[in-house]
Tab-separated table of C-alpha atoms and ligand atoms in Angstrom:
chain	number	residue	atom	x	y	z
K	372	MET	CA	97.488	133.496	16.204
K	373	SER	CA	99.630	135.766	14.032
K	374	ASP	CA	103.399	135.336	13.682
K	375	ALA	CA	103.947	138.613	15.531
K	376	LYS	CA	102.007	137.274	18.503
K	377	LYS	CA	103.795	133.936	18.421
K	378	SER	CA	107.165	135.634	18.657
K	379	ASN	CA	106.105	138.111	21.371
K	380	PRO	CA	107.566	136.898	24.689
K	381	ASN	CA	104.895	138.827	26.664
K	382	ILE	CA	102.072	136.698	25.311
K	383	LYS	CA	100.787	134.347	28.014
K	384	PRO	CA	99.217	131.225	26.437
K	385	GLU	CA	96.572	130.581	29.131
K	386	LEU	CA	95.364	134.230	29.083
K	387	GLU	CA	95.502	134.282	25.328
K	388	SER	CA	93.181	131.292	25.125
K	389	GLN	CA	90.665	133.181	27.306
K	390	TYR	CA	90.804	135.943	24.727
K	391	ASN	CA	90.304	133.577	21.835
K	392	GLN	CA	87.314	131.943	23.515
K	393	ALA	CA	85.621	135.156	24.709
K	394	PRO	CA	81.847	134.908	24.135
K	395	ILE	CA	80.017	137.257	21.773
K	396	ASN	CA	78.724	140.446	23.376
K	397	THR	CA	75.324	140.079	21.682
K	398	VAL	CA	73.529	143.429	22.034
K	399	PRO	CA	76.537	145.722	21.356
K	400	ALA	CA	77.666	143.432	18.517
K	401	VAL	CA	74.257	143.599	16.816
K	402	VAL	CA	74.043	147.397	17.232
K	403	LEU	CA	77.623	148.025	16.088
K	404	ILE	CA	77.350	145.784	13.038
K	405	ALA	CA	73.755	146.512	12.014
K	406	THR	CA	73.793	150.328	12.217
K	407	PRO	CA	76.636	150.969	9.712
K	408	ILE	CA	75.143	148.413	7.257
K	409	LEU	CA	71.731	150.024	7.590
K	410	ALA	CA	73.234	153.496	7.130
K	411	LEU	CA	75.149	152.363	4.052
K	412	PHE	CA	71.878	151.518	2.286
K	413	LEU	CA	69.359	153.887	3.847
K	414	VAL	CA	71.297	157.167	3.706
K	415	PRO	CA	72.158	157.137	-0.043
K	416	TRP	CA	68.630	155.923	-0.859
K	417	TYR	CA	67.125	158.706	1.226
K	418	LEU	CA	69.363	161.420	-0.239
K	419	TRP	CA	68.641	160.149	-3.765
K	420	THR	CA	64.882	160.046	-3.381
K	421	HIS	CA	64.175	163.045	-1.100
K	422	SER	CA	65.244	166.648	-1.067
K	423	VAL	CA	66.622	167.435	2.358
K	424	GLY	CA	65.857	170.867	3.778
K	425	LEU	CA	68.254	173.139	5.613
K	426	GLY	CA	66.334	172.535	8.844
K	427	THR	CA	67.074	168.799	8.756
K	428	TRP	CA	70.769	169.434	8.084
K	429	ALA	CA	70.831	171.947	10.952
K	430	VAL	CA	69.375	169.298	13.301
K	431	PHE	CA	71.984	166.831	12.022
K	432	ALA	CA	74.811	169.321	12.726
K	433	PHE	CA	73.449	170.222	16.161
K	434	LEU	CA	73.066	166.577	17.183
K	435	MET	CA	76.550	165.734	15.869
K	436	ALA	CA	77.940	168.446	18.153
K	437	TRP	CA	75.725	167.662	21.139
K	438	THR	CA	76.369	163.900	21.125
K	439	GLY	CA	80.027	164.217	20.101
K	440	MET	CA	80.796	166.672	22.867
K	441	GLY	CA	78.451	164.837	25.244
K	442	ILE	CA	81.156	162.188	24.999
K	443	THR	CA	84.275	164.409	24.902
K	444	ALA	CA	83.299	167.190	27.333
K	445	GLY	CA	80.922	164.996	29.348
K	446	TYR	CA	81.804	161.306	29.544
K	447	HIS	CA	85.526	161.876	28.949
K	448	ARG	CA	86.830	165.110	30.462
K	449	LEU	CA	84.126	165.674	33.111
K	450	PHE	CA	83.144	162.197	34.332
K	451	ALA	CA	86.216	160.072	33.562
K	452	HIS	CA	88.959	162.642	34.303
K	453	LYS	CA	87.295	165.229	36.556
K	454	ALA	CA	89.164	167.879	34.547
K	455	TYR	CA	86.641	170.531	35.639
K	456	LYS	CA	83.444	170.956	37.642
K	457	ALA	CA	80.215	171.593	35.776
K	458	HIS	CA	77.004	173.315	36.814
K	459	PRO	CA	74.134	170.736	36.993
K	460	ILE	CA	72.604	172.292	33.851
K	461	ILE	CA	75.773	171.558	31.858
K	462	GLN	CA	76.378	168.194	33.527
K	463	ASN	CA	72.879	166.979	32.642
K	464	PHE	CA	72.992	168.456	29.156
K	465	LEU	CA	76.237	166.573	28.483
K	466	LEU	CA	74.884	163.423	30.133
K	467	ILE	CA	71.924	163.414	27.722
K	468	GLY	CA	74.248	164.120	24.777
K	469	GLY	CA	76.484	161.224	25.853
K	470	THR	CA	73.441	158.955	26.215
K	471	LEU	CA	72.288	159.881	22.688
K	472	ALA	CA	75.691	158.722	21.417
K	473	VAL	CA	74.884	155.131	22.500
K	474	GLU	CA	78.366	154.354	23.814
K	475	SER	CA	77.295	152.586	27.031
K	476	SER	CA	76.545	153.998	30.472
K	477	VAL	CA	78.813	156.537	32.177
K	478	PHE	CA	79.851	153.782	34.640
K	479	ASP	CA	80.958	151.334	31.934
K	480	TRP	CA	82.564	154.001	29.770
K	481	CYS	CA	84.504	155.723	32.539
K	482	SER	CA	85.556	152.565	34.362
K	483	GLY	CA	86.959	151.182	31.090
K	484	HIS	CA	88.591	154.481	30.240
K	485	ARG	CA	90.337	154.805	33.595
K	486	ARG	CA	91.668	151.278	33.081
K	487	HIS	CA	92.844	152.301	29.604
K	488	HIS	CA	94.913	155.128	31.115
K	489	ARG	CA	96.208	153.057	33.976
K	490	PHE	CA	97.262	150.039	31.909
K	491	VAL	CA	97.714	151.689	28.517
K	492	ASP	CA	98.922	149.225	25.829
K	493	ASP	CA	98.826	146.212	28.170
K	494	GLU	CA	97.344	143.364	26.089
K	495	TYR	CA	95.533	141.886	29.094
K	496	LYS	CA	94.505	144.903	31.157
K	497	ASP	CA	93.911	147.779	28.748
K	498	PRO	CA	90.338	147.198	27.445
K	499	TYR	CA	91.209	148.623	24.012
K	500	SER	CA	94.922	147.954	23.852
K	501	ALA	CA	96.413	149.286	20.617
K	502	ARG	CA	98.953	146.450	20.789
K	503	ARG	CA	96.156	144.120	19.673
K	504	GLY	CA	95.916	145.959	16.390
K	505	PHE	CA	93.592	148.396	14.624
K	506	TRP	CA	90.462	146.230	14.502
K	507	PHE	CA	90.563	145.279	18.197
K	508	SER	CA	91.244	148.800	19.497
K	509	HIS	CA	88.695	150.365	17.134
K	510	ILE	CA	85.674	148.115	17.551
K	511	GLY	CA	86.675	144.476	18.159
K	512	TRP	CA	87.001	144.972	21.919
K	513	MET	CA	83.253	145.641	22.188
K	514	LEU	CA	82.064	142.742	20.053
K	515	ARG	CA	83.087	140.040	22.515
K	516	ASN	CA	83.195	139.804	26.304
K	517	TYR	CA	86.978	139.958	26.714
K	518	PRO	CA	88.483	139.560	30.210
K	519	SER	CA	89.914	143.113	29.981
K	520	GLY	CA	86.418	144.475	29.400
K	521	GLN	CA	85.009	143.294	32.742
K	522	HIS	CA	84.499	146.213	35.113
K	523	ASP	CA	83.926	146.025	38.863
K	524	PHE	CA	83.503	149.836	39.179
K	525	LYS	CA	86.049	149.988	42.002
K	526	ASN	CA	87.849	152.691	40.050
K	527	ILE	CA	84.835	155.031	39.832
K	528	PRO	CA	83.738	155.575	43.464
K	529	ASP	CA	83.170	159.278	42.706
K	530	LEU	CA	80.650	158.341	39.994
K	531	THR	CA	78.832	155.467	41.696
K	532	LYS	CA	77.911	157.964	44.434
K	533	GLN	CA	75.791	159.966	41.995
K	534	LYS	CA	72.135	158.972	41.974
K	535	LEU	CA	71.343	160.078	38.417
K	536	LEU	CA	74.335	158.180	37.024
K	537	ARG	CA	73.252	155.075	38.959
K	538	HIS	CA	69.814	155.443	37.382
K	539	GLN	CA	71.333	155.815	33.914
K	540	HIS	CA	73.409	152.653	34.400
K	541	LYS	CA	70.540	150.590	35.797
K	542	HIS	CA	68.027	151.611	33.135
K	543	TYR	CA	70.474	152.210	30.319
K	544	GLY	CA	68.356	150.569	27.597
K	545	ALA	CA	65.358	152.746	28.490
K	546	TRP	CA	67.562	155.871	28.622
K	547	ILE	CA	68.875	155.417	25.086
K	548	ILE	CA	65.489	154.516	23.604
K	549	VAL	CA	63.630	157.354	25.351
K	550	THR	CA	66.254	160.068	24.687
K	551	ASN	CA	66.730	159.128	21.037
K	552	THR	CA	63.006	158.752	20.332
K	553	VAL	CA	61.810	161.859	22.179
K	554	ILE	CA	64.576	164.118	20.882
K	555	LEU	CA	64.431	162.909	17.275
K	556	LEU	CA	60.629	163.108	17.188
K	557	SER	CA	60.639	166.628	18.663
K	558	PHE	CA	63.224	167.915	16.190
K	559	GLY	CA	61.533	166.092	13.308
K	560	TRP	CA	58.230	167.721	14.195
K	561	LEU	CA	59.929	171.114	14.596
K	562	VAL	CA	61.457	171.083	11.106
K	563	GLY	CA	58.549	169.157	9.549
K	564	ASP	CA	60.680	166.199	8.424
K	565	ILE	CA	60.433	163.294	10.861
K	566	LEU	CA	61.778	160.641	8.468
K	567	GLY	CA	64.694	162.840	7.359
K	568	VAL	CA	65.658	163.584	10.961
K	569	PHE	CA	65.538	159.865	11.854
K	570	VAL	CA	67.687	158.838	8.867
K	571	LEU	CA	70.254	161.654	9.006
K	572	ALA	CA	70.275	163.103	12.537
K	573	GLY	CA	69.429	159.663	13.960
K	574	LEU	CA	71.122	156.862	12.053
K	575	LEU	CA	73.894	158.637	10.122
K	576	ARG	CA	74.820	160.804	13.113
K	577	LEU	CA	74.944	157.725	15.367
K	578	VAL	CA	77.282	155.781	13.073
K	579	LEU	CA	79.585	158.762	12.459
K	580	THR	CA	79.754	159.635	16.168
K	581	HIS	CA	80.559	156.007	16.995
K	582	HIS	CA	83.444	155.726	14.577
K	583	PHE	CA	84.832	159.197	15.236
K	584	THR	CA	85.028	158.295	18.939
K	585	PHE	CA	86.536	154.894	18.118
K	586	PHE	CA	89.274	156.661	16.092
K	587	ILE	CA	90.652	157.931	19.392
K	588	ASN	CA	91.328	154.393	20.613
K	589	SER	CA	92.597	153.102	17.281
K	590	LEU	CA	94.114	155.718	14.937
K	591	CYS	CA	95.181	158.097	17.738
K	592	HIS	CA	97.350	155.241	19.030
K	593	MET	CA	98.843	154.599	15.580
K	594	PHE	CA	99.449	157.752	13.536
K	595	GLY	CA	100.910	161.081	14.581
K	596	THR	CA	103.683	162.613	16.641
K	597	ARG	CA	104.838	162.016	20.199
K	598	PRO	CA	105.962	165.422	21.511
K	599	TYR	CA	105.463	164.691	25.217
K	600	THR	CA	106.180	161.023	25.843
K	601	ASP	CA	107.181	157.874	24.015
K	602	THR	CA	106.342	155.556	26.900
K	603	ASN	CA	103.031	154.611	25.255
K	604	THR	CA	101.521	154.419	21.780
K	605	ALA	CA	99.325	157.565	22.040
K	606	ARG	CA	99.868	160.141	19.278
K	607	ASP	CA	99.075	163.796	18.592
K	608	ASN	CA	97.251	164.124	15.284
K	609	PHE	CA	95.686	167.354	14.026
K	610	ILE	CA	93.556	165.662	11.343
K	611	LEU	CA	92.039	163.290	13.897
K	612	ALA	CA	91.379	166.275	16.190
K	613	ILE	CA	89.009	167.608	13.495
K	614	PHE	CA	86.900	164.443	13.605
K	615	THR	CA	87.035	163.975	17.355
K	616	TRP	CA	86.106	167.412	18.712
K	617	GLY	CA	89.706	168.054	19.715
K	618	GLU	CA	90.631	164.675	21.204
K	619	GLY	CA	93.237	164.059	18.487
K	620	TYR	CA	95.995	165.476	20.711
K	621	HIS	CA	96.121	162.136	22.419
K	622	ASN	CA	99.843	162.034	23.246
K	623	TYR	CA	99.431	165.147	25.382
K	624	HIS	CA	96.276	163.709	26.897
K	625	HIS	CA	97.935	160.446	27.944
K	626	PHE	CA	100.759	162.342	29.644
K	627	PHE	CA	98.610	165.017	31.317
K	628	GLN	CA	95.228	163.339	31.541
K	629	TYR	CA	93.678	165.710	34.107
K	630	ASP	CA	94.114	168.816	31.940
K	631	TYR	CA	90.769	170.078	30.622
K	632	ARG	CA	92.550	170.760	27.328
K	633	ASN	CA	93.785	168.116	24.893
K	634	GLY	CA	95.029	170.607	22.324
K	635	VAL	CA	97.062	172.516	24.869
K	636	LYS	CA	98.435	175.296	22.628
K	637	TRP	CA	95.949	178.145	22.154
K	638	TRP	CA	95.942	177.586	18.379
K	639	GLN	CA	95.359	173.842	18.491
K	640	TYR	CA	91.899	172.807	17.258
K	641	ASP	CA	90.042	171.624	20.348
K	642	PRO	CA	86.357	172.691	20.334
K	643	THR	CA	85.774	170.713	23.537
K	644	LYS	CA	88.266	172.889	25.423
K	645	TRP	CA	86.628	176.028	23.965
K	646	LEU	CA	83.190	174.809	25.043
K	647	ILE	CA	84.435	174.217	28.606
K	648	LEU	CA	86.149	177.617	28.618
K	649	VAL	CA	83.008	179.411	27.408
K	650	CYS	CA	80.955	177.609	30.071
K	651	SER	CA	83.423	178.761	32.732
K	652	LYS	CA	83.151	182.380	31.502
K	653	LEU	CA	79.356	182.068	31.819
K	654	GLY	CA	79.679	180.731	35.350
K	655	LEU	CA	78.532	177.258	34.286
K	656	ALA	CA	81.871	175.497	34.846
K	657	LYS	CA	84.667	175.971	37.358
K	658	ASN	CA	87.941	174.514	38.673
K	659	LEU	CA	89.322	173.976	35.168
K	660	ARG	CA	92.464	171.920	35.725
K	661	LYS	CA	95.586	172.912	33.800
K	662	VAL	CA	99.154	171.689	33.776
K	663	ASP	CA	101.566	174.617	34.164
K	664	GLU	CA	103.592	175.785	31.176
K	665	ALA	CA	106.979	174.830	32.619
K	666	THR	CA	105.940	171.212	33.280
K	667	ILE	CA	104.637	170.917	29.720
K	668	ARG	CA	107.823	172.440	28.308
K	669	HIS	CA	109.887	170.117	30.517
K	670	ALA	CA	108.208	167.076	28.951
K	671	GLN	CA	108.695	168.479	25.441
K	672	VAL	CA	112.364	169.314	25.990
K	673	GLN	CA	113.072	165.877	27.430
K	674	MET	CA	111.531	164.271	24.365
K	675	GLN	CA	113.674	166.491	22.151
K	676	PHE	CA	116.807	165.372	24.019
K	677	LYS	CA	115.784	161.800	23.535
K	678	LYS	CA	115.342	162.333	19.803
K	679	VAL	CA	118.713	164.111	19.513
K	680	ASN	CA	120.464	161.313	21.359
K	681	SER	CA	118.950	158.590	19.245
K	682	ARG	CA	119.932	160.477	16.063
K	683	LEU	CA	123.458	160.900	17.417
K	684	GLU	CA	123.644	157.200	18.153
K	685	LYS	CA	122.584	156.394	14.600
K	686	LEU	CA	125.142	158.806	13.189
K	687	GLY	CA	127.783	157.299	15.474
K	688	MET	CA	126.964	153.865	14.105
K	689	GLN	CA	127.479	155.231	10.616
K	690	GLY	CA	131.063	156.185	11.576
K	691	PHE	CA	130.489	159.920	12.035
K	692	ASN	CA	132.044	159.910	15.496
K	693	ILE	CA	135.566	160.220	14.131
K	694	HIS	CA	134.699	163.642	12.760
K	695	ALA	CA	135.932	166.521	14.972
K	696	ASP	CA	132.849	168.660	14.297
K	697	PHE	CA	130.661	165.836	15.355
K	698	LYS	CA	132.481	165.476	18.705
K	699	ALA	CA	132.045	169.196	19.364
K	700	PHE	CA	128.396	168.868	18.530
K	701	LYS	CA	127.975	165.998	20.968
K	702	ASP	CA	129.655	168.049	23.727
K	703	LYS	CA	127.303	170.942	23.017
K	704	ILE	CA	124.289	168.677	23.418
K	705	THR	CA	125.606	167.254	26.685
K	706	ALA	CA	126.259	170.738	28.081
K	707	GLU	CA	122.764	171.811	27.021
K	708	TYR	CA	121.286	168.759	28.686
K	709	ASP	CA	123.140	169.391	31.983
K	710	SER	CA	122.104	173.016	32.065
K	711	PHE	CA	118.511	172.066	31.324
K	712	ASN	CA	118.470	169.573	34.190
K	713	ALA	CA	119.935	172.180	36.541
K	714	THR	CA	117.134	174.609	35.621
K	715	ILE	CA	114.512	171.957	36.196
K	716	ALA	CA	115.985	171.114	39.597
K	717	GLU	CA	115.912	174.819	40.486
K	718	TRP	CA	112.308	175.070	39.358
K	719	GLN	CA	111.245	171.976	41.310
K	720	ALA	CA	112.964	173.301	44.446
K	721	LEU	CA	111.096	176.582	44.051
K	722	LYS	CA	107.797	174.745	43.706
K	723	ALA	CA	108.502	172.758	46.866
K	724	LYS	CA	109.381	175.994	48.645
K	725	VAL	CA	106.057	177.561	47.659
K	726	VAL	CA	104.151	174.561	49.020
K	727	GLU	CA	106.151	174.777	52.264
K	728	MET	CA	105.626	178.542	52.596
K	729	LYS	CA	101.917	178.241	51.965
K	730	LYS	CA	101.713	175.722	54.779
K	731	THR	CA	103.513	177.904	57.296
K	732	GLU	CA	102.585	181.477	56.360
K	733	PHE	CA	99.426	183.071	57.648
K	734	ALA	CA	96.527	182.995	55.210
K	735	GLU	CA	96.531	186.774	54.722
K	736	ARG	CA	100.134	186.683	53.587
K	737	LEU	CA	99.473	184.135	50.831
K	738	ASN	CA	99.100	186.876	48.233
K	739	GLU	CA	102.527	188.232	49.123
K	740	VAL	CA	103.991	184.738	48.762
K	741	ASP	CA	102.352	184.356	45.369
K	742	GLU	CA	103.613	187.767	44.293
K	743	LEU	CA	107.155	187.006	45.462
K	744	MET	CA	107.296	183.644	43.756
K	745	ARG	CA	105.668	184.678	40.519
K	746	ALA	CA	108.709	186.689	39.450
K	747	GLN	CA	111.076	183.829	40.280
K	748	PHE	CA	108.891	181.315	38.469
K	749	GLN	CA	108.744	183.541	35.421
K	750	SER	CA	112.511	183.816	35.207
K	751	ILE	CA	112.981	180.054	35.534
K	752	GLU	CA	110.188	179.338	33.081
K	753	SER	CA	111.766	181.628	30.513
K	754	LYS	CA	115.062	179.780	31.036
K	755	ILE	CA	113.279	176.487	30.320
K	756	MET	CA	111.812	178.002	27.141
K	757	GLU	CA	115.331	179.114	26.143
K	758	HIS	CA	116.581	175.547	26.499
K	759	GLY	CA	113.723	174.461	24.297
K	760	LYS	CA	114.588	176.991	21.594
K	761	SER	CA	118.277	176.196	21.634
K	762	LEU	CA	117.435	172.504	21.353
K	763	ASP	CA	115.197	173.196	18.362
K	764	MET	CA	118.200	174.882	16.753
K	765	THR	CA	120.583	172.010	17.498
K	766	LEU	CA	118.035	169.574	16.117
K	767	ARG	CA	117.900	171.547	12.879
K	768	GLN	CA	121.715	171.549	12.700
K	769	LEU	CA	121.734	167.827	13.325
K	770	LYS	CA	119.367	167.315	10.400
K	771	GLN	CA	121.803	169.246	8.187
K	772	ILE	CA	124.732	167.113	9.342
K	773	SER	CA	122.859	163.899	8.703
K	774	VAL	CA	121.851	164.778	5.121
G	2160	ZN	ZN1	94.245	156.386	24.587
G	2161	ZN	ZN1	91.266	160.028	28.736
C-alpha cells in the first residue's frame, strides 16, 4: 500500500484487502496485454516489409471511425445515457461498431458506466475510480475481478429489455469473433490486401481504439480544466477530445451527462455530436437531449465565483486585505454575486411558472405560452450572460492585482 493510501482516512482496511486479493480476470487480461505487445512487433515489421496501399489505409481510417464512434455515439451516448433516440439502422450500425471495438457487451459497459457516473471517484464503488491512480483507471480495473467491477444489471432495465442486446451479451465471444472476422475479411478482399487489413485495420485499430477510450477514464480525470464543476475529478481537455471522438470535454459531460453533446460550444471539436446531429437531419435520430444555455452558463458563472473567492482568500492571507482598493474589489464581487443569484432565482421561478402554465392551459394555447415566455427567458438569459462577462472582467483585474 502506498503512503498516500495509508494516510487516507477514507481507506477501509477490510475492503482494501478484497481489492488486493481480487482474482485475475483471465480473458480480458490476456487480450489487453497480448494485443499491444503483438502490435508493437507486427505493425513495424509489416510496414517495413510491405508497401501499404491507399485502400488499406482507407479501411483503417473507416474502421477507426466506425468502432470509435460505435463506442462514443453508440455504447456511451445512446445506450448508457439515452441522450437521443436512434433509428434501428443507426442503432444496429453503432452496435456492430461497438462490438468491433472489443470493449465488452453493451450490458457490462453501460452498467459499469452508469455506476461510474453515480459514484464517481469513490474508491469502492466507481469501477474505474481515478482516485486509484492512472494505471487502475486506465486499464488496471479490467485486469482483475475487483468488487467494484461486479454488475447486477439492476441499473440498466431499459437495456435488458432489448432482445438483440440480450443476444449480444449472452453470445458476446461469438459476436466479436464473427464481426471482426467477417468485416475484416470482406474489406481485405475488397481492397485486395487481406493481411494488411488484418494487421492495420484489425490489430493496430483495435489497440488504438482501446487506449483512446481508456484515456477518457484516466487522463480525462487528471489533466484539463474544470469550467462547470469541481465536485469530481473530471476535466475538459481539447487535446484528448481529438483522440476520443469528442469525449475529451469530460467535465461538462459529468455535470450534464444526458446532453447528446460533450463539446457543448458549437466550435468545440466533438465529431460524435456532429454525427448525431447529421443523423437527426436525415431523420435517423430524434429527441436529441440538450441542457439549456442559461443552466450551462449558471454552472460556469458559479465556478468563476468560486475561483474568484479562492483567489481573494489567498490574497487575503498574503496581507492584501488592508489595502483599500482590495476592500472595494471584494465588495464589487459580493454585489455581483448577489445580483447573479437574484437573476437565477428569477429565472428558476419563470421556469416553474412555465411548467405550471403548461399543466393548466389548454393544449391549443401552449404555443401562446411558449411565445409569451420566450421573450422573458431571453431577457433573463442575456442578464445571466452579462454576469458572466462582468465576472470574466473582474477575474482579469484580479490577476493584475495578484501579479
Ligand atoms: Zn468519467
Ligand atoms: Zn458518460
